[in-house]
Short mmCIF file of C-alpha atoms in Angstrom, two decimals:
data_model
loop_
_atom_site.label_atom_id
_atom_site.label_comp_id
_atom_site.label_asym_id
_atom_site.label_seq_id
_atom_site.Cartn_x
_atom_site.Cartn_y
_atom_site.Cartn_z
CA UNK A 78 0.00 0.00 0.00
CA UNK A 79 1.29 3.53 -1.10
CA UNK A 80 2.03 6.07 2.00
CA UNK A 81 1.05 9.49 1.84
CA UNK A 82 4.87 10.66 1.45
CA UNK A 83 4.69 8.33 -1.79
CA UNK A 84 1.35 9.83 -3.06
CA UNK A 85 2.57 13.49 -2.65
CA UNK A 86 6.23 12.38 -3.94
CA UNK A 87 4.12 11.08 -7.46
CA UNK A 88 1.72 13.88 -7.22
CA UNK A 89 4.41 16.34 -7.33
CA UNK A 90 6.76 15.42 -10.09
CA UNK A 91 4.19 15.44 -12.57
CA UNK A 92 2.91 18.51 -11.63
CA UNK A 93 2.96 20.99 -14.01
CA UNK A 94 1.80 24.69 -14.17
CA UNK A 95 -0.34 23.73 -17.24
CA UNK A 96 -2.54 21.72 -15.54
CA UNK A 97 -3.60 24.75 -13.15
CA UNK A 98 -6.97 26.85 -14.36
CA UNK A 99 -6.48 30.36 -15.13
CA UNK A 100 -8.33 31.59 -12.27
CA UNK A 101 -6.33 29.64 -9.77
CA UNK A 102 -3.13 30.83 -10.88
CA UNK A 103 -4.28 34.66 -10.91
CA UNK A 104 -5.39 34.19 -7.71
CA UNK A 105 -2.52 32.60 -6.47
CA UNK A 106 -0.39 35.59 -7.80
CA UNK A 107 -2.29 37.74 -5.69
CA UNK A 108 -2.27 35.90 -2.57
CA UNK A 109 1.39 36.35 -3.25
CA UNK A 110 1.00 40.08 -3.56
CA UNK A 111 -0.74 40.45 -0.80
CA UNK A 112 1.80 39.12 1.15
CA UNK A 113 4.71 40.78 -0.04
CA UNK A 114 2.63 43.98 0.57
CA UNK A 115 2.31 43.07 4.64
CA UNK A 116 6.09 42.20 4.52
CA UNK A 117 6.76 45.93 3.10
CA UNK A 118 4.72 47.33 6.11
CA UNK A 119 6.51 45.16 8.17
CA UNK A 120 10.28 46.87 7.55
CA UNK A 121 8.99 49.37 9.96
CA UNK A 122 8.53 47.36 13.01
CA UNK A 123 10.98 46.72 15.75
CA UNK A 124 10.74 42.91 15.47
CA UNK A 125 11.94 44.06 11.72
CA UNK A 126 14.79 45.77 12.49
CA UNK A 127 15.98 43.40 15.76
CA UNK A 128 15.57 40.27 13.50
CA UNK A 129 17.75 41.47 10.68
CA UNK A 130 20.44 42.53 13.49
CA UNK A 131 20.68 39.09 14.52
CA UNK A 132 20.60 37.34 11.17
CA UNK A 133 23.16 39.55 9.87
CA UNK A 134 25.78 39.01 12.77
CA UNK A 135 25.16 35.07 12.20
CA UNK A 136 25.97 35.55 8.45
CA UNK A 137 28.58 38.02 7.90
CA UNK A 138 29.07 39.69 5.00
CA UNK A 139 28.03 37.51 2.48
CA UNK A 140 24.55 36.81 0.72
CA UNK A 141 23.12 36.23 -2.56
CA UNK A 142 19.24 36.70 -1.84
CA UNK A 143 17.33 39.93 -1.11
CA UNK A 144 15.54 40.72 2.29
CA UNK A 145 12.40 42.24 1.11
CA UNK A 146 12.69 46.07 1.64
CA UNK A 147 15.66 46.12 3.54
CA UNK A 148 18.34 47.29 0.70
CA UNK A 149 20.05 43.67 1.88
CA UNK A 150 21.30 40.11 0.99
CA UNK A 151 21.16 37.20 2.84
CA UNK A 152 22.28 33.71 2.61
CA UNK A 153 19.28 31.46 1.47
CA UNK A 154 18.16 30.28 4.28
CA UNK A 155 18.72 33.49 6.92
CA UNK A 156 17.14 35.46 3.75
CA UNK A 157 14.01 33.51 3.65
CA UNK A 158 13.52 33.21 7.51
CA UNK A 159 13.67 36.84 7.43
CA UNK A 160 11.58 37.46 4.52
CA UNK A 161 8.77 34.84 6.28
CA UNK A 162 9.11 36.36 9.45
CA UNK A 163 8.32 40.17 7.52
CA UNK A 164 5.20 38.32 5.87
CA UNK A 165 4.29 36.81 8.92
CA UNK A 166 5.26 39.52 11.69
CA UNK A 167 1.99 41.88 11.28
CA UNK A 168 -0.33 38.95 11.61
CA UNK A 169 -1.99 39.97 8.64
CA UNK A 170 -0.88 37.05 6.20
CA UNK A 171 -3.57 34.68 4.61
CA UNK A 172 -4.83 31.37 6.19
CA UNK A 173 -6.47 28.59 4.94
CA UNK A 174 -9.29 27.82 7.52
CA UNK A 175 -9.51 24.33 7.04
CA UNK A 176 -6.17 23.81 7.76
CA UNK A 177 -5.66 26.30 10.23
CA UNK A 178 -2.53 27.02 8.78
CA UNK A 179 -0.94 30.27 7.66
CA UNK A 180 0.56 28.51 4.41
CA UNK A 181 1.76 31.72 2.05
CA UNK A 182 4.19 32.81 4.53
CA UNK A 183 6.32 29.74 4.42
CA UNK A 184 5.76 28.18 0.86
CA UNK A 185 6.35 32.07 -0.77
CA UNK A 186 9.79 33.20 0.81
CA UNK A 187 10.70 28.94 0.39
CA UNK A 188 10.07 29.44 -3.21
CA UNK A 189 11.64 32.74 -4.04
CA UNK A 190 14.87 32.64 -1.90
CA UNK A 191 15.44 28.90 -3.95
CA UNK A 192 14.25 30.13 -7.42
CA UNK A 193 16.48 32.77 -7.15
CA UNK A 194 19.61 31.07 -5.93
CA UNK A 195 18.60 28.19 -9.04
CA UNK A 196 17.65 31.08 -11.58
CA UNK A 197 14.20 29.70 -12.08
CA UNK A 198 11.74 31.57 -14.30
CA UNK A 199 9.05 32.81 -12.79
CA UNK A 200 6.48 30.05 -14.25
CA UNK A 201 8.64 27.55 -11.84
CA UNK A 202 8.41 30.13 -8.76
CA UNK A 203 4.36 29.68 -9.35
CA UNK A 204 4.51 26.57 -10.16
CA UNK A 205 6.34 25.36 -7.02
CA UNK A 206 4.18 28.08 -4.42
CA UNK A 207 1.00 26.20 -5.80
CA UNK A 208 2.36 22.81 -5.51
CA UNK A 209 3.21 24.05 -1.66
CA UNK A 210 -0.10 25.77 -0.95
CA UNK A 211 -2.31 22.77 -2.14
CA UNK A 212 -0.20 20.29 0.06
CA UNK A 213 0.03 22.41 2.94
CA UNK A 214 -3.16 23.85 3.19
CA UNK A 215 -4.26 19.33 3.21
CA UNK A 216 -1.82 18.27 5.50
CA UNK A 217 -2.70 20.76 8.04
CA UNK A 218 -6.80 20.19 7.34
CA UNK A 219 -6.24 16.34 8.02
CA UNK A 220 -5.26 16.99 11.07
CA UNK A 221 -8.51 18.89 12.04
CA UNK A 222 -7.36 21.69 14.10
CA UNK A 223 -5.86 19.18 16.55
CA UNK A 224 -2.41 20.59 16.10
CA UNK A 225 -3.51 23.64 17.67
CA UNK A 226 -5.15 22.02 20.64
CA UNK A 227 -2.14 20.61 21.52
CA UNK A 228 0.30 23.24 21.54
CA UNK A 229 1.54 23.01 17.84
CA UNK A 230 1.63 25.87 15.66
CA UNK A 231 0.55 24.20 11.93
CA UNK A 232 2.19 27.38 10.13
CA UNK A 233 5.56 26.04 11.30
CA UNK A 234 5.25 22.21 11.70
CA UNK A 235 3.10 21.85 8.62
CA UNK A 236 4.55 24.60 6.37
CA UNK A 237 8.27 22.86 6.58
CA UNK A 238 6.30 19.76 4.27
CA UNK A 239 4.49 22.25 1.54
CA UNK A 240 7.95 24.31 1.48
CA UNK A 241 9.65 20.42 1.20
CA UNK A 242 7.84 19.52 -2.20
CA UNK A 243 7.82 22.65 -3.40
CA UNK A 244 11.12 23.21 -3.04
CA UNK A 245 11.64 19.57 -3.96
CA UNK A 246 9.97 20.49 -7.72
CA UNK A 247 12.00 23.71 -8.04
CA UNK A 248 15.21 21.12 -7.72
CA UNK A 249 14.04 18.68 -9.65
CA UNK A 250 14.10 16.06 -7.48
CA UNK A 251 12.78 12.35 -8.14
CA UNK A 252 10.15 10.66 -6.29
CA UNK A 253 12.49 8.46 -3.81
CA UNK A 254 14.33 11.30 -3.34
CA UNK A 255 10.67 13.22 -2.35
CA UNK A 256 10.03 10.94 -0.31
CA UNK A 257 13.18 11.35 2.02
CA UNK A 258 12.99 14.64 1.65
CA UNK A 259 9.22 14.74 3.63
CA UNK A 260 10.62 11.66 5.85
CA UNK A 261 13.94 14.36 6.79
CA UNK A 262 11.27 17.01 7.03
CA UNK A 263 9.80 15.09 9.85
CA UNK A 264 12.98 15.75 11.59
CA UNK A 265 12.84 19.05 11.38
CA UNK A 266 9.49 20.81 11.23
CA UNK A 267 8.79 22.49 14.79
CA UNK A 268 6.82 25.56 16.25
CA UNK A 269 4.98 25.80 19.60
CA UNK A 270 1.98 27.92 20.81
CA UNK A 271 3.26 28.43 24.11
CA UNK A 272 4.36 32.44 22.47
CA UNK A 273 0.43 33.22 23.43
CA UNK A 274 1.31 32.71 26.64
CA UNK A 275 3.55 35.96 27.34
CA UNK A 276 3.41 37.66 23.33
CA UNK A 277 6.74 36.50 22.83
CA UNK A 278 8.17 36.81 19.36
CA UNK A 279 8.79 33.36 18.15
CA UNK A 280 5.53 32.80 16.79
CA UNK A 281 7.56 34.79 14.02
CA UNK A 282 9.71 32.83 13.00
CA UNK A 283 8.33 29.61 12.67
CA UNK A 284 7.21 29.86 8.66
CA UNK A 285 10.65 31.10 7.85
CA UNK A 286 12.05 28.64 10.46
CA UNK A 287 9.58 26.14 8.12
CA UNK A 288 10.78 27.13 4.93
CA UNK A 289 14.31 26.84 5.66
CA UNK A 290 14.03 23.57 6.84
CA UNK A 291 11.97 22.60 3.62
CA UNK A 292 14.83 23.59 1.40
CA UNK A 293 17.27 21.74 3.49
CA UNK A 294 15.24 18.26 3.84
CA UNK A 295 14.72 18.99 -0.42
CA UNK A 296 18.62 19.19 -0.98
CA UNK A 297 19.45 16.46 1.42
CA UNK A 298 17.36 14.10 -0.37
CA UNK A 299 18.34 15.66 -3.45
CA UNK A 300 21.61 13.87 -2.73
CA UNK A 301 20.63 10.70 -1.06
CA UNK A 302 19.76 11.48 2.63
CA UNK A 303 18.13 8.98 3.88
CA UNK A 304 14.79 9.73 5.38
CA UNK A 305 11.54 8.13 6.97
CA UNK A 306 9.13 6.09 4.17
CA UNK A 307 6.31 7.04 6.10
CA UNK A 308 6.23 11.07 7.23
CA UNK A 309 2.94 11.38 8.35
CA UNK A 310 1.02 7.69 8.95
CA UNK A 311 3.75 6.17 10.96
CA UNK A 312 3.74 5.23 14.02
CA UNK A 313 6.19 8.11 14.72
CA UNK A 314 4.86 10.18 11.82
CA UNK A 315 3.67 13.57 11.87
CA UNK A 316 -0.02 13.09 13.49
CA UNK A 317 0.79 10.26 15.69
CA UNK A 318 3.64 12.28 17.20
CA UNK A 319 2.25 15.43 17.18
CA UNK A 320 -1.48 14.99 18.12
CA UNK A 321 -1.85 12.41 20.90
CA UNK A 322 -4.46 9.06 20.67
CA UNK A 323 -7.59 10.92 21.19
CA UNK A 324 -6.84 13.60 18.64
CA UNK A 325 -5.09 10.81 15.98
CA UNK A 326 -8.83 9.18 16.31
CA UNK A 327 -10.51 12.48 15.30
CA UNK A 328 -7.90 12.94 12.13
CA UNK A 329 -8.41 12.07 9.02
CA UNK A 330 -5.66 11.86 6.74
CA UNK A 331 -7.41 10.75 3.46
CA UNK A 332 -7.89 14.55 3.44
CA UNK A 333 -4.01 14.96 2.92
CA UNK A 334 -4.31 13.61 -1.02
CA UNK A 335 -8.16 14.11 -1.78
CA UNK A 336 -9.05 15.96 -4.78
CA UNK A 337 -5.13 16.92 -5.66
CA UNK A 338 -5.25 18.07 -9.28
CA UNK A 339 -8.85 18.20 -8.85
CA UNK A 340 -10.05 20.48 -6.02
CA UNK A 341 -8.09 23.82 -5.59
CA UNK A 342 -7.62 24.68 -2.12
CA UNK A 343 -6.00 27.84 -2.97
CA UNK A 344 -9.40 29.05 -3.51
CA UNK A 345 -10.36 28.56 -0.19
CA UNK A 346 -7.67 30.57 1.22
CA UNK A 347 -9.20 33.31 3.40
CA UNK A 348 -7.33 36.99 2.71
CA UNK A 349 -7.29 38.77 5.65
CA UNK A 350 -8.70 41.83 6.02
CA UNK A 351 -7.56 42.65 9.73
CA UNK A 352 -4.56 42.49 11.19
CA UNK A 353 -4.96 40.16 13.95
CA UNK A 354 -5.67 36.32 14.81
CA UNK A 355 -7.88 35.57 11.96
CA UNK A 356 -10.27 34.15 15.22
CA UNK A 357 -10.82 37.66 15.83
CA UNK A 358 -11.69 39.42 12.49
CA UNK A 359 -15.71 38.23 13.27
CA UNK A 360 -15.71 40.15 16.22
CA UNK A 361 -13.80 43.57 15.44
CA UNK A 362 -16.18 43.32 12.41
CA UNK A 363 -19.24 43.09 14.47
CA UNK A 364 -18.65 45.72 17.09
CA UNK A 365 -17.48 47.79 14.46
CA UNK A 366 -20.59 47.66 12.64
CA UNK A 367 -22.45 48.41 16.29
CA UNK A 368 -20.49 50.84 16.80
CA UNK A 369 -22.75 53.04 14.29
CA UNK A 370 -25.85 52.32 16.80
CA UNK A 371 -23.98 52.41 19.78
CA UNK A 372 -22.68 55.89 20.00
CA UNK A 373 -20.69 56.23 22.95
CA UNK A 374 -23.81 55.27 25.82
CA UNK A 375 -23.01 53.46 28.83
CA UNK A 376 -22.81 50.21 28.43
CA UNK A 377 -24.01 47.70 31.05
CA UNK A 378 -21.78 44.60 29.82
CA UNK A 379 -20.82 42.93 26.64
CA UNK A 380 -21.09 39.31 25.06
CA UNK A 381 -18.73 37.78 22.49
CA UNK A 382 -19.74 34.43 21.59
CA UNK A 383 -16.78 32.18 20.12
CA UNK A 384 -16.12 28.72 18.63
CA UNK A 385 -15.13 26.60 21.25
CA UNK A 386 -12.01 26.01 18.81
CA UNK A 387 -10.71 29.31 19.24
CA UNK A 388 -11.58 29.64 22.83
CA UNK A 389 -7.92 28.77 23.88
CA UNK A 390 -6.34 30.97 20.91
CA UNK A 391 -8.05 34.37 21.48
CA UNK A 392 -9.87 34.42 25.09
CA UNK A 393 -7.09 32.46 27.06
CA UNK A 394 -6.17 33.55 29.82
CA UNK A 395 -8.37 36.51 29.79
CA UNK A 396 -6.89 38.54 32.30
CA UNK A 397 -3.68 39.02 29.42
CA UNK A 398 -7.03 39.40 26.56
CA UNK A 399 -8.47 42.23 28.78
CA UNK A 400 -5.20 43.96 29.37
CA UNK A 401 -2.91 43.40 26.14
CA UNK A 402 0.83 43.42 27.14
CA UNK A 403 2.30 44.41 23.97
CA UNK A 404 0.87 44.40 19.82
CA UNK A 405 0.67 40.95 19.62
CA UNK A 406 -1.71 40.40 23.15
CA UNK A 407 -3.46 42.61 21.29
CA UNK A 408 -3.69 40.72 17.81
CA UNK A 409 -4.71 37.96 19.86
CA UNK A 410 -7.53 39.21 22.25
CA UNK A 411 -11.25 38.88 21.26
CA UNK A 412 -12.18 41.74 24.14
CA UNK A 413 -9.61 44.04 22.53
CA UNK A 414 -10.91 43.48 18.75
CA UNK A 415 -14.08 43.96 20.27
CA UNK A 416 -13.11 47.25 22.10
CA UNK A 417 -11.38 48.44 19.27
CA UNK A 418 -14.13 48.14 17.13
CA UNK A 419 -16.86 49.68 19.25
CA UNK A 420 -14.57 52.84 19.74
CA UNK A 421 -13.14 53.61 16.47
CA UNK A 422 -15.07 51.54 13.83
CA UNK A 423 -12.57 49.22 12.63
CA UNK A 424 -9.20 47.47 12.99
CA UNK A 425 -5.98 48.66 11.49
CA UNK A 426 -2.65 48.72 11.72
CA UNK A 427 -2.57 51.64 14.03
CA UNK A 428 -4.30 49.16 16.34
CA UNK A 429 -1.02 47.91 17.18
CA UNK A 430 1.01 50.85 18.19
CA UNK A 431 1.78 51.15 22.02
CA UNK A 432 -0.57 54.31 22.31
CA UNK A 433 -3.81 51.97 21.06
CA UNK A 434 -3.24 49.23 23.53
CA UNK A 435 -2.94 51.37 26.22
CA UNK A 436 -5.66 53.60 25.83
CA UNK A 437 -7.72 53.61 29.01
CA UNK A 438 -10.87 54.15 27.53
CA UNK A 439 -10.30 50.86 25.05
CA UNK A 440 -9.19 48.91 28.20
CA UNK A 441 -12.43 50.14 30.01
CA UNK A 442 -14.81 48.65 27.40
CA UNK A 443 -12.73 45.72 26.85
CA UNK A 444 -13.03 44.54 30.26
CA UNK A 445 -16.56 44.78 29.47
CA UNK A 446 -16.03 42.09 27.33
CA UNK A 447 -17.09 38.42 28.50
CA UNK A 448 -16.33 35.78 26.10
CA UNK A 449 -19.12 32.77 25.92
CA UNK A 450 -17.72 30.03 24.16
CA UNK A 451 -20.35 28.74 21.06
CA UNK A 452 -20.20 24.98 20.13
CA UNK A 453 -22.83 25.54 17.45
CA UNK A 454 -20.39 27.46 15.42
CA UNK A 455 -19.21 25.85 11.99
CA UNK A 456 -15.73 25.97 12.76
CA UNK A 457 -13.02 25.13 11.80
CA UNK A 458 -14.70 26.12 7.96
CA UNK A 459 -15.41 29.49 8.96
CA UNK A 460 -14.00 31.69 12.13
CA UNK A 461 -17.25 33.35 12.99
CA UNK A 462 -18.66 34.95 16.02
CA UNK A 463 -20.96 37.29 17.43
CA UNK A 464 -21.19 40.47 19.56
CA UNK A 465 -23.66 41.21 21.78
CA UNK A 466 -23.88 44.60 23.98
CA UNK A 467 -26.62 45.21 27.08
CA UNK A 468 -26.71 48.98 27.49
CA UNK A 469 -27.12 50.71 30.22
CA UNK A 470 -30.81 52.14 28.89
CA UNK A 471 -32.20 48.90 28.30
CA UNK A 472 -31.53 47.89 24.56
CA UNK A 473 -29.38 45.54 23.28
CA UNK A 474 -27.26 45.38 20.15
CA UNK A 475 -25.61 42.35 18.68
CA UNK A 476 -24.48 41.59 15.90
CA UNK A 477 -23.19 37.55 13.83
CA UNK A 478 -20.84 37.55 11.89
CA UNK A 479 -21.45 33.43 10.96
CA UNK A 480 -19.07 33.56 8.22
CA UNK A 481 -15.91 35.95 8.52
CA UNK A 482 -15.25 38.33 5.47
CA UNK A 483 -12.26 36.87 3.65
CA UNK A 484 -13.48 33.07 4.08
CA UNK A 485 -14.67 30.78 1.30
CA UNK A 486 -18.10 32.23 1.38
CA UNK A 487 -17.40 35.80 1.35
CA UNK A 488 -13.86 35.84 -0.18
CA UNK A 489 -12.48 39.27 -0.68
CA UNK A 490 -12.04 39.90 -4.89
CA UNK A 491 -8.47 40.41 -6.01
CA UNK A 492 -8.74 44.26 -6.76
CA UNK A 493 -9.62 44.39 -2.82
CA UNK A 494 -6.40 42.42 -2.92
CA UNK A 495 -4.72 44.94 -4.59
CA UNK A 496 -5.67 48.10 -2.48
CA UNK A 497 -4.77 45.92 0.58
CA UNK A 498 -1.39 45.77 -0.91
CA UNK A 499 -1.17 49.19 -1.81
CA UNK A 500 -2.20 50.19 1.90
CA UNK A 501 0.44 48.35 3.52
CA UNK A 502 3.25 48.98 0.76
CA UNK A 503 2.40 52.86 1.55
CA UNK A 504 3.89 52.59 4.63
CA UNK A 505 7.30 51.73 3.26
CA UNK A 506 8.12 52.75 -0.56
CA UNK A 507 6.19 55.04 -2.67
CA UNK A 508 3.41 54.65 -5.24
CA UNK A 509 5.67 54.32 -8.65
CA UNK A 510 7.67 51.58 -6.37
CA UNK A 511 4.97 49.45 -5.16
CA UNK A 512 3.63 49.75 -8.32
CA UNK A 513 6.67 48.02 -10.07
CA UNK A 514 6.55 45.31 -7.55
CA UNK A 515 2.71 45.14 -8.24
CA UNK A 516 3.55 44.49 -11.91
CA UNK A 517 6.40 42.04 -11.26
CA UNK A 518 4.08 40.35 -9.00
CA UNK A 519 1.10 40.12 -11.26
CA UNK A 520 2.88 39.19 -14.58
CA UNK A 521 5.25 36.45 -12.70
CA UNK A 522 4.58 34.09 -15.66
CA UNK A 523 6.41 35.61 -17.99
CA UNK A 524 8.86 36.63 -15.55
CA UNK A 525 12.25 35.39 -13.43
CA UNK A 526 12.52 34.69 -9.81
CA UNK A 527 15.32 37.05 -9.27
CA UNK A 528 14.66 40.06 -11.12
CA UNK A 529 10.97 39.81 -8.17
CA UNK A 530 13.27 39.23 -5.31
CA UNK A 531 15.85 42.95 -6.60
CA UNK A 532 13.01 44.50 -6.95
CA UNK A 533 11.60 43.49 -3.84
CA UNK A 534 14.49 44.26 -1.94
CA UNK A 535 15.29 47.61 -2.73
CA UNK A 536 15.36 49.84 0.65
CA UNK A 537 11.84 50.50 2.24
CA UNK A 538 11.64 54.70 3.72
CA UNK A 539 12.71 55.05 7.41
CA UNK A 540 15.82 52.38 7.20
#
């Protein structure tokens, strides 16, 4: 009987860029825009700035692979942990709600850092980020959000596989050598939750941390590393390790290969159009749609019903969801999104500065905020939720949000995707810039891998 790591090896070296409809590869172009646009914004952040530091000292001088708007090389791999962690550092990166997993910002920078160390044309680059986003996006769905209930952060664990095969086609490699590649892979994917705990950092660096251990487990097999036959079913595999009995039973990894070729889970890939925990997005929405009816009036207490799912993610412990410590409390907190909206009317970026966080009058209504968790909710296919606020006069407002905007069933249309990007690249390079990288981005098909990454990493304003 075939394993999984076989099935995905065969899968993958026959796949070609041919057999991908039109509309899947245009939206998979902008999915890539819109996260090179978040990394742009993200040159201005301390996290940024402190991350490059580091990386730099560790490399020296050399470096053959731009850091997106940082006027800097890399060497592959430091390059394309830092150009993940930039996509990922914002919280504001795509995720594919099925599979609970954050898959652009480890198959992208996996993809361009090795296409343009390899010269591949930009056909390959797509080629390969597809091939990683449809494999991802399955392996982390079979698991059925368990890898989050455990501790596991998928973006990390199961983005080091996608960014494995997809680096694996960009090389070339056979399918024995695919499948040591996924069975090294094993060996090397990582990334724990317990950053929610405090709003440490590392949460970060795991896609980067992901897609520079997919390029490694690719070469080694690429020259005969032995690895594992069986990645993910074995009895040390992937889900058996890393999700317990009870979980294991709930799993069901005929989801990893279903429909490949067939069914395109790109297009189920949820855009985000708030920077926070995409748990969240329901719930800034909602009160910031009450917020019109609300109007400033005393409010007697507030109700923010959330999938059980997300319960641990976004309103755990709530004394650090009441009182954000830093940004990324903050990105995390359902009482804060819920504040934030009720005040001001939406959730930005400017959400995230110190100032925001702190604001009394935010923390006031935010503590406000009791979070009722909602079994009924059809999660983990959509990340809905529901505010609900008692005033102090008597009426109540509430508002459901069943399915977030950017899901499946209200997906946000590419020229959305395209302001988005222009928003965040705003807050690094100027309009004729961004729009260069807009084009490169867009018309990537007829285009190389490295002439993206020099444009991409010309300096952002501010460094």
């Amino acid at each position: 009987m075939a394993t999984i790591s076989s099935e995905l090896a065969s899968f993958a070296t026959g796949f070609t860029l041919d057999a991908v409809p039109v509309e899947v590869r245009e939206r998979a172009a902008h999915l890539m825009l819109d996260a090179l646009g978040i990394g742009l914004a993200s040159t201005q952040w301390d996290f940024a700035r402190t991350t490059l530091a580091g990386l730099r000292e560790l490399a020296g001088p050399g470096g053959d692979v731009p850091v997106i708007g940082c006027g800097q090389n890399l060497p592959l791999r430091d390059a394309v942990v830092m150009n993940a962690l930039l996509i990922h550092g914002l919280d504001y990166d795509d995720t594919h709600p099925a599979g609970v997993i954050h898959a652009t910002t480890s198959v992208l920078p996996a993809v361009l850092g090795l296409g343009t160390r390899l010269g591949s044309r930009g056909s390959d680059l797509l080629a390969g980020y597809v091939l990683g986003m449809e494999t991802a996006t399955r392996i982390g769905a079979a698991a059925k959000s368990g890898f989050h209930q455990i501790g596991f952060h998928p973006t990390g664990l199961v983005g080091t596989f996608g960014c494995t095969l997809a680096a694996g086609r960009l090389l070339r490699l056979g399918e024995r050598q695919l499948v040591d590649a996924q069975g090294i892979a094993l060996s090397v994917a990582s990334g724990s939750l317990e950053c929610l705990e405090d709003g440490a950092w590392t949460k970060r660096l795991h896609p980067g941390w992901g897609a520079a251990g997919g390029i490694t487990a690719a070469t080694l097999g690429k020259h005969g590393f032995v690895g594992p036959g069986a990645a993910y079913e074995g009895r040390f595999g992937l889900y058996a390790s890393h999700l317990g009995a009870e979980l294991l039973a709930k799993a069901d990894l005929s989801m990893v290969t279903a429909g490949l070729g067939r069914v395109w889970e790109i297009m189920n890939v949820a855009v985000k159009p708030v920077p926070a925990c995409h748990f969240t997005h329901a719930f800034a929405d909602a009160a910031s749609l009450l917020s019109r009816d609300w109007g400033g009036a005393p409010i007697r207490r507030i109700v923010a019903r959330v999938p059980t799912g997300a319960m641990k993610a976004v309103c755990e412990p709530i004394e650090k969801k009441l009182r954000p410590a830093n940004a990324y409390d903050a990105q995390f907190s359902v009482p804060y999104s819920v504040a934030t909206g009720l005040r001001f009317g939406r959730f930005t970026l400017d959400a995230l500065d110190p100032a925001a966080w702190q604001d009394p009058e935010t923390l006031r209504i935010a503590a406000l905020v009791e979070c009722q968790s909602d079994p009924e909710a059809d999660f983990p296919r959509y990340f809905g939720g529901e505010v609900i606020v008692e005033l102090a006069d008597g009426r109540t407002l509430r508002h459901h949000e069943p399915i977030n905007r950017g899901a499946a069933g209200r997906p946000i249309a590419n020229a959305d995707i395209v302001a988005k990007f222009h928003d965040n690249a705003a807050r690094a390079v100027d309009r004729a810039h961004a729009d260069h990288i807009l084009d490169a981005v867009l018309g990537i098909e007829q285009g190389q891998a490295g002439a993206l990454a020099q444009v991409l990493g010309r300096v952002a304003k501010g460094r």
